[in-house]
Coordinates of C-alpha atoms in Angstrom, one line a residue:
X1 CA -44.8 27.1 59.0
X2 CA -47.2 30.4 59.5
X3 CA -45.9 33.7 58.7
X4 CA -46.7 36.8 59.9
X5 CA -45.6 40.4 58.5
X6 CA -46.3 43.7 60.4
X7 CA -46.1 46.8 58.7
X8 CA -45.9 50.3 60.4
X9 CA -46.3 52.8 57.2
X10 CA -43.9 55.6 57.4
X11 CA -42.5 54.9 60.6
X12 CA -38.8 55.5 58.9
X13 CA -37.5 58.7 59.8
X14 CA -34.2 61.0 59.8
X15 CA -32.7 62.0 62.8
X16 CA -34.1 65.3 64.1
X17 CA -32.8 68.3 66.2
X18 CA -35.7 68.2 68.4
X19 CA -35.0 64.3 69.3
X20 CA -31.4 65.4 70.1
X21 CA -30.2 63.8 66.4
X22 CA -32.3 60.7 67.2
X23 CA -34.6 59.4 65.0
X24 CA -38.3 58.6 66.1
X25 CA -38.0 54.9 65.6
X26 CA -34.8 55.7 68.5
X27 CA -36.9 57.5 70.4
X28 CA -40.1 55.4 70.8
X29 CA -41.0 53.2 73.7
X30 CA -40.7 50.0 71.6
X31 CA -40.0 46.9 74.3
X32 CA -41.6 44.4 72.5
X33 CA -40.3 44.8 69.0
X34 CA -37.0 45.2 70.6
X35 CA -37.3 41.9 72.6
X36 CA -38.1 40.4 69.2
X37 CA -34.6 42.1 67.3
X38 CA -32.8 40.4 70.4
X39 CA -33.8 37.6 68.5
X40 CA -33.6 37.9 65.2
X41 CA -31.9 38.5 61.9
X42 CA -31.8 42.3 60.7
X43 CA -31.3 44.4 57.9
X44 CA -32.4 47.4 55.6
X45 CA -34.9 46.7 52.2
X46 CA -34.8 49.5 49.7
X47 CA -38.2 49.0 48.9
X48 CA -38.5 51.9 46.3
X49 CA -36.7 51.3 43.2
X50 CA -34.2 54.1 41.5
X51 CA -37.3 55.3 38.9
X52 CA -39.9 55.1 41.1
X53 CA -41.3 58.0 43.4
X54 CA -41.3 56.7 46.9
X55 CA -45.3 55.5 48.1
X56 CA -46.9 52.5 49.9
X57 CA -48.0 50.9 46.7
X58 CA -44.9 50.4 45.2
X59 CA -43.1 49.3 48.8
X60 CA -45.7 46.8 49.9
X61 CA -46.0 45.5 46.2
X62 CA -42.0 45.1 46.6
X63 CA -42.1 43.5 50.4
X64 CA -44.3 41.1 49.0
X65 CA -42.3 39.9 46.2
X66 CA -44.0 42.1 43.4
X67 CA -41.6 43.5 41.2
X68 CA -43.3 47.5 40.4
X69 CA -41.8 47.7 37.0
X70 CA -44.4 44.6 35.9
X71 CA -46.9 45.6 38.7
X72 CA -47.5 49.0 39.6
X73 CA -50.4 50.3 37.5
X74 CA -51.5 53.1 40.4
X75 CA -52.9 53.3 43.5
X76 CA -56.7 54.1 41.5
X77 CA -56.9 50.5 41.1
X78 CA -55.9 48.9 44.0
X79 CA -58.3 51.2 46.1
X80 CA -61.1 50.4 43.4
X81 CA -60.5 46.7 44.3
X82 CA -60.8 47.5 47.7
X83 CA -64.7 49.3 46.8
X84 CA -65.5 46.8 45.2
X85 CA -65.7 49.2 42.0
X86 CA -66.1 46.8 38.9
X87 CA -63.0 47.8 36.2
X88 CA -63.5 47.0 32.4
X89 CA -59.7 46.5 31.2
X90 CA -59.4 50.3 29.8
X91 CA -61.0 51.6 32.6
X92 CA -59.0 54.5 34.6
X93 CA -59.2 54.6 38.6
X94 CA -57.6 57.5 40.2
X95 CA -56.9 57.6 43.9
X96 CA -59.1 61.1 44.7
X97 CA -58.2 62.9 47.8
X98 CA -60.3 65.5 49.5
X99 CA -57.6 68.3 50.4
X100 CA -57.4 71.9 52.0
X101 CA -55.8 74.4 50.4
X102 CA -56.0 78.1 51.5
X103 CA -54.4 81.2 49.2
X104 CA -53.8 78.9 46.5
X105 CA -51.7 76.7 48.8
X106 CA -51.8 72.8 49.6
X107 CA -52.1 72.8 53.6
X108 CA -53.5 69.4 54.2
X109 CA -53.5 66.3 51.8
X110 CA -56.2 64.9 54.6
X111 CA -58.1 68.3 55.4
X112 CA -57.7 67.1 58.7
X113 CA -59.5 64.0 58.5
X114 CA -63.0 63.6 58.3
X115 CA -65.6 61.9 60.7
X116 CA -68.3 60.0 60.6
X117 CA -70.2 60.1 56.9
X118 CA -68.4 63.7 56.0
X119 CA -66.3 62.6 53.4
X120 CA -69.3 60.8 51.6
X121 CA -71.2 63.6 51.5
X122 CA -68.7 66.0 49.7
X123 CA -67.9 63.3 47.4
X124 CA -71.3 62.5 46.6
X125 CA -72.3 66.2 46.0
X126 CA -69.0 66.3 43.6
X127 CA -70.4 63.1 41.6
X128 CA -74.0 65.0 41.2
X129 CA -72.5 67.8 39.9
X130 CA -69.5 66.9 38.0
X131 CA -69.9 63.0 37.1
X132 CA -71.5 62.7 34.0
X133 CA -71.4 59.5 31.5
X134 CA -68.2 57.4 32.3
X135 CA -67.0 59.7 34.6
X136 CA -67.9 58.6 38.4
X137 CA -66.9 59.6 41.9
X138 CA -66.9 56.7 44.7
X139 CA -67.1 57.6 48.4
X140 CA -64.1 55.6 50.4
X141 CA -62.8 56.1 54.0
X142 CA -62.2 59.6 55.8
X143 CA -60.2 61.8 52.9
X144 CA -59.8 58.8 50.8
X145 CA -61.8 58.2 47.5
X146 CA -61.3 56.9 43.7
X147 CA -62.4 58.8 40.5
X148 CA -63.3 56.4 37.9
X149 CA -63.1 57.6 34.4
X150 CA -64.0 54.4 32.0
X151 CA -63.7 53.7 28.1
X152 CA -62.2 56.3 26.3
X153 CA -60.0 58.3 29.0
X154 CA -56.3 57.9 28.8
X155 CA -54.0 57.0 32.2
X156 CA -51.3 58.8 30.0
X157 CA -51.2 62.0 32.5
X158 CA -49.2 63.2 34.9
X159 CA -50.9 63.9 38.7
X160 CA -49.1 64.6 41.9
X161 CA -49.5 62.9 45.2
X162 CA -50.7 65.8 47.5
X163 CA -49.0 64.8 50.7
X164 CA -45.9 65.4 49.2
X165 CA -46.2 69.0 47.9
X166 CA -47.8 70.7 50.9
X167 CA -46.7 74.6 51.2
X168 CA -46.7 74.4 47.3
X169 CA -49.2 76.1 44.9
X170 CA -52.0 73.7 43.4
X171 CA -52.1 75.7 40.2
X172 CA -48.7 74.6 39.7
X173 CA -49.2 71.1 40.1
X174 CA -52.5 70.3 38.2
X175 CA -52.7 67.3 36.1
X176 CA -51.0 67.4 32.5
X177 CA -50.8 65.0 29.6
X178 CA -47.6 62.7 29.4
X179 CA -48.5 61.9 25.8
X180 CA -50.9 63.4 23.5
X181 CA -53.4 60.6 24.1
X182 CA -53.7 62.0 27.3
X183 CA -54.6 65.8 26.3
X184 CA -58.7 65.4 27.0
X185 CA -57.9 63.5 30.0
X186 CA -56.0 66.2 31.9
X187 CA -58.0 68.9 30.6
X188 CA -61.1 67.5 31.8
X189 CA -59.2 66.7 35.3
X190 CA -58.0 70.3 35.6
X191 CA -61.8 71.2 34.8
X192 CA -63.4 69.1 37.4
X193 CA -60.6 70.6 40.2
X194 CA -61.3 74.0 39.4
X195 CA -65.5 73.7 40.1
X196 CA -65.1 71.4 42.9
X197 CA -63.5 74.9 45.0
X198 CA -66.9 76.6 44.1
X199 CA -68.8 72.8 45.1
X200 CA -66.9 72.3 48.5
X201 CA -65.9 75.9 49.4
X202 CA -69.0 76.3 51.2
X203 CA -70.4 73.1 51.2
X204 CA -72.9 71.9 54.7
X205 CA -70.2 69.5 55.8
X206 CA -67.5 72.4 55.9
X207 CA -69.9 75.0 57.0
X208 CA -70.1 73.0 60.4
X209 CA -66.4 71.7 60.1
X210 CA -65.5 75.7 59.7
X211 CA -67.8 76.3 62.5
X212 CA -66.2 73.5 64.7
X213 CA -62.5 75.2 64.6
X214 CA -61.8 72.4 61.9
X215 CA -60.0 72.4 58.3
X216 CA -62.6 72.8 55.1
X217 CA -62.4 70.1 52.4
X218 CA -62.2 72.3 49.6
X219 CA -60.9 70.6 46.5
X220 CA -61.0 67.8 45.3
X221 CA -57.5 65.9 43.7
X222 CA -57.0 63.5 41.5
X223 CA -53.2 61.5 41.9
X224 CA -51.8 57.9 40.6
X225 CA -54.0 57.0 37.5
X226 CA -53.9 53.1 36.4
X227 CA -55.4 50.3 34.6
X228 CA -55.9 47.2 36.7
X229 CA -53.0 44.8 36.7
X230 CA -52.7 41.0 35.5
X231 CA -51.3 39.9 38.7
X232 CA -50.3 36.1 39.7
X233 CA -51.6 35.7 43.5
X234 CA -49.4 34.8 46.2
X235 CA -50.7 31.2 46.6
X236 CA -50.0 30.5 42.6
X237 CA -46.7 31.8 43.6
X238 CA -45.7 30.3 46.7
X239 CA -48.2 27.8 47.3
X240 CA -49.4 29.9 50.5
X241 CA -53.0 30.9 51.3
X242 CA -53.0 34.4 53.1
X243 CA -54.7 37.3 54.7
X244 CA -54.6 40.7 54.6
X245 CA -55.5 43.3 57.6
X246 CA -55.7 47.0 57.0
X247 CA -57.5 50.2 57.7
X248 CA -57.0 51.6 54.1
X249 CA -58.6 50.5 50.8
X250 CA -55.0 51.0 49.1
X251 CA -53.4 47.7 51.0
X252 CA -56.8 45.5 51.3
X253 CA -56.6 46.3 47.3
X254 CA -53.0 45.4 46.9
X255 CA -54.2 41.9 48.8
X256 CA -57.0 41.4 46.4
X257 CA -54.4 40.9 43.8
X258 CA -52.9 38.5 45.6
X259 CA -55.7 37.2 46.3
X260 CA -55.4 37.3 49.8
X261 CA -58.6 37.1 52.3
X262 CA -59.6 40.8 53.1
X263 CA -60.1 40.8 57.1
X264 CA -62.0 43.9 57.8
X265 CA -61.5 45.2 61.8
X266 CA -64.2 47.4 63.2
X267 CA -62.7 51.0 64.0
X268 CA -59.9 50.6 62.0
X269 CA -59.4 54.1 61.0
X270 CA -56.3 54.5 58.9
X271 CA -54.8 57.1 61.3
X272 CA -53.8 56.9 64.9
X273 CA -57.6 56.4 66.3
X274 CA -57.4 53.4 64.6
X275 CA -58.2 50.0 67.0
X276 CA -54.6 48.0 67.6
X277 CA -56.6 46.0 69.9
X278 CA -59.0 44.7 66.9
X279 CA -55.7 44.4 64.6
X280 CA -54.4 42.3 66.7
X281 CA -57.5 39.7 67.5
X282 CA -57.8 39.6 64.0
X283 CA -54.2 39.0 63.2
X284 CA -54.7 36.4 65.8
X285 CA -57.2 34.2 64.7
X286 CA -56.1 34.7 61.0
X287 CA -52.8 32.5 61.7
X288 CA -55.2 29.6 62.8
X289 CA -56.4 29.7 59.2
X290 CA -54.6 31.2 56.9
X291 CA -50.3 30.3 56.5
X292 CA -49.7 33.9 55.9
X293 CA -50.9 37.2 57.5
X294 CA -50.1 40.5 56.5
X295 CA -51.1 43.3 58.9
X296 CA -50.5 47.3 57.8
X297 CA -50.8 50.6 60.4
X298 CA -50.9 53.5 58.7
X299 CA -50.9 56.1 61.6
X300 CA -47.3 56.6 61.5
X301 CA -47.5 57.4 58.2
X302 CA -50.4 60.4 58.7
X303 CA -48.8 61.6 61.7
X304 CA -45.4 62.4 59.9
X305 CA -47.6 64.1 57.0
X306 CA -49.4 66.2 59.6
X307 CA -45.9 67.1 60.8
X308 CA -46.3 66.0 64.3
X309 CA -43.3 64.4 65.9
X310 CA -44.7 63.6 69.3
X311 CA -48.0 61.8 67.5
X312 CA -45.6 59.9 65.8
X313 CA -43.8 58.5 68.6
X314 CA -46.7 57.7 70.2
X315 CA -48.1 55.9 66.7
X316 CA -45.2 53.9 67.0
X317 CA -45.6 53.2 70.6
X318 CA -48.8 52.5 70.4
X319 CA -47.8 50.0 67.2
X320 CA -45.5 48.1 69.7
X321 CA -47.6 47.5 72.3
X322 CA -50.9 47.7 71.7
X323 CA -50.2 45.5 68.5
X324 CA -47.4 43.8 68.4
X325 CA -47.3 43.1 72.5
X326 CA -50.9 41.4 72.0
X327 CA -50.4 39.6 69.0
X328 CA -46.6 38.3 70.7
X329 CA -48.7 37.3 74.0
X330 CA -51.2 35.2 72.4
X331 CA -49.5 33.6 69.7
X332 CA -46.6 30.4 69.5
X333 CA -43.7 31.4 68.0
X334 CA -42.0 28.3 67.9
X335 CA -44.2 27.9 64.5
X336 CA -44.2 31.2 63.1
X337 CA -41.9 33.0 61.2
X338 CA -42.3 37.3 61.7
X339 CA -41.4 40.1 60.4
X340 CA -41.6 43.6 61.0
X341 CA -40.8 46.7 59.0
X342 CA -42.0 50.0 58.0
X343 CA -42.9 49.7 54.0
X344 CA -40.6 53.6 53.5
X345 CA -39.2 56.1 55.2
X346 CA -41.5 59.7 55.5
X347 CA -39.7 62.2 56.9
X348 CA -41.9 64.2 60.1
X349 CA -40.2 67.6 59.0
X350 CA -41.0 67.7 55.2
X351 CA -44.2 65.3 55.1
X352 CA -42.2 63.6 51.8
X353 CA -42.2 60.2 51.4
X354 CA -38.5 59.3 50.4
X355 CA -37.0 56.0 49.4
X356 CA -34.1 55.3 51.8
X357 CA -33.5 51.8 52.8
X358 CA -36.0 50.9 55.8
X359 CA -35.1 48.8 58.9
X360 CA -36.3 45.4 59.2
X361 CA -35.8 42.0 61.2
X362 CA -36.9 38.6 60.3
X363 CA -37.6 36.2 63.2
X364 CA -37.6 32.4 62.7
X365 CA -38.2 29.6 64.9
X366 CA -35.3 28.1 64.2
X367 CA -32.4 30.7 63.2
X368 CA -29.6 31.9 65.1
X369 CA -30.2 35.8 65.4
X370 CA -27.3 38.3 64.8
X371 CA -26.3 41.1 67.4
X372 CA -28.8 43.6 66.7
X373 CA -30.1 44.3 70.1
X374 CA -32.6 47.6 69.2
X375 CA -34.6 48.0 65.9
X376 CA -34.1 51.3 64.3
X377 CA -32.6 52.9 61.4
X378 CA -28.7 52.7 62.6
X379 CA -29.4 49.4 64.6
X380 CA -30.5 47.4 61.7
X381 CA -27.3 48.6 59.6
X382 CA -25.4 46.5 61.2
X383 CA -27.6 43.2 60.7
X384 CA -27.0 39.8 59.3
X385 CA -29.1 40.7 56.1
X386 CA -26.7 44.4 55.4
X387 CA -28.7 45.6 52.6
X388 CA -31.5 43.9 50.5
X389 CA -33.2 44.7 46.9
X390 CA -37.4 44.8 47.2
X391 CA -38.6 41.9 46.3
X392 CA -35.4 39.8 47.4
X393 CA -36.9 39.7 50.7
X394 CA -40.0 37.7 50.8
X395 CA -37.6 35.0 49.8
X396 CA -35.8 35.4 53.0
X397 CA -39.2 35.5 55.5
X398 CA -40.0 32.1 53.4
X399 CA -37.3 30.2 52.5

């Protein structure tokens, strides 16, 4: 038996005056996931435990069987794996975003997005001037980068994911210690964020973006600080060699752990430009080889933090068809066992990730499905699955 899991990141949503009390997920175009609830078993995961804060890492690391309370170390890490940043055991990796703020105030966790080489050229004009011995910037994808501090740094502070504080004052939200191990640590973090406004302000890159009618990058953030994890992989586990395919260094990182095979896809973006089309190929040929395949979208994810409720649909839309309508086209299902799900909810109004159950549906070859006929937040209530606990579910894809 192959299996095959398809995540759309964020795609979750509550219902919303503007959608007439519908949700997105109600809303969208979706004929091919549908098709595939009409034949299926459904439910809702609560992929975010009670004392976690809702994010990806913890809700893909409990989709795929990984409890967070032994596992979750930070996002740093698992986007470090993804570099191919080496990490000494005491080693801290921060996720680092390049933001916009303006009057104090987080506008963008993204600053829009960046093109081309933008992004590396702000963050390698942040490590010239503020990396120094054991203290390194590495250039990722778009907005996305990790801050490596190594040795004698402490994880032991608190930093807060920018996405889910926009409107708010930075200067209320910059890093602090946890402990008192942690005290040089956030004082040198709240350092390095303060210059990087007089680095970026008026950096080349944001000169032209400025010039272009586009968002400035103009600080640099720090968020979800971590060692790297002692992690079993999923073939020590299950006996199953897999695959991982993903536009973001945060989920090819979380599949390094597992030690899944990283499948890259050219123009994968990690927001709605990204190629479906390659996603899908990939996904594809990846079942002739590998026994499991795990594919993650984030563009429903970035349009709900950009607050754009159209985009979304269309994200989700284009998830269906583009991705899911190829991959259902060219594959045998009377061999593979799929699932599809978003990994938590974000709300399009706030831009918060929260940590509601999600909607999901198993398929199997050979399973009688229930009477879910549409896959959505209030459809998949009423599945054969009712409610399941994070990590409870891998067990039910392959059992």
């Amino acid at each position: 038996m192959k299996y095959l899991i398809l995540i759309m990141d964020g795609a979750a949503d509550y219902p919303i005056e503007k959608l007439n009390g519908k949700t997105p997920l109600q809303v969208a175009k979706k004929i091919n996931i549908d098709k595939l609830a009409e034949k299926s078993r459904c439910g809702l995961l609560k992929t975010i435990p009670e004392n976690f804060s809702s994010g990806s890492v913890v809700a893909n690391l409990s989709i795929l069987g990984y409890d967070p309370e032994k596992y979750f170390k930070g996002r740093g890490v698992l986007e470090a794996a993804a570099m191919g940043i080496k990490l000494n055991k005491n080693d801290i990796a921060f996720r680092c975003n390049i933001i916009n703020v303006s009057e104090n105030k987080i506008v963008s966790h993204s600053a829009g997005h960046f093109d081309a080489d933008e992004g590396k050229q702000l963050i390698d004009s942040l490590n010239e001037k503020l990396g120094r011995e054991n203290i390194e910037f590495y250039s990722g994808v778009d907005y996305r980068h990790v801050l490596v501090m190594r040795e004698k740094y402490s994880e032991k502070v608190r930093c807060y994911p920018p996405h889910d504080f926009l409107g708010e004052n930075f200067y209320s939200l910059l890093p602090t210690e946890t402990e008192k191990e942690g005290e040089e640590t956030s004082e040198i973090l709240r350092e390095m964020i303060e210059k990087s406004k007089e680095i970026l302000e008026d950096h080349p890159v944001n000169l032209k973006r400025e010039k272009a009618g586009k968002m400035k990058g103009n600080l640099m953030w720090p968020w979800s600080p971590g060692k790297k994890p002692d992690m079993e992989t999923f073939q020590e586990r299950f006996n199953i060699k897999g695959a991982v395919i993903s536009g973001v260094d945060l989920i090819k990182g979380i599949g390094i752990y597992c030690g899944f095979e990283v499948i890259n896809v050219e123009g994968a973006t990690g927001d709605y430009r990204t190629n479906y089309e390659g996603k899908a190929q990939k996904s594809i040929e990846s079942l002739k080889e590998y026994d499991f395949v795990y594919v993650h979208v984030e563009a429903p994810d970035e349009a709900s933090h950009e607050g754009n409720i159209e985009l979304k649909i269309k994200c989700i839309e284009d998830f269906d068809k583009r991705l899911v309508g190829n991959i259902l086209r060219n594959i045998d299902i009377s061999d593979i066992s799929i699932a599809i799900l978003p990994d938590h909810y974000t709300s399009v109004i706030t831009g918060k990730h929260t940590g509601e159950p999600v909607p999901f549906l198993i398929y199997k070859p050979d399973q009688l499905p229930d009477e879910v006929k549409k896959f959505d937040e209030i459809s998949c209530k009423n599945g054969f699955y009712k409610i399941l606990e994070g990590t409870s579910f891998i067990y039910k894809l392959i059992s």
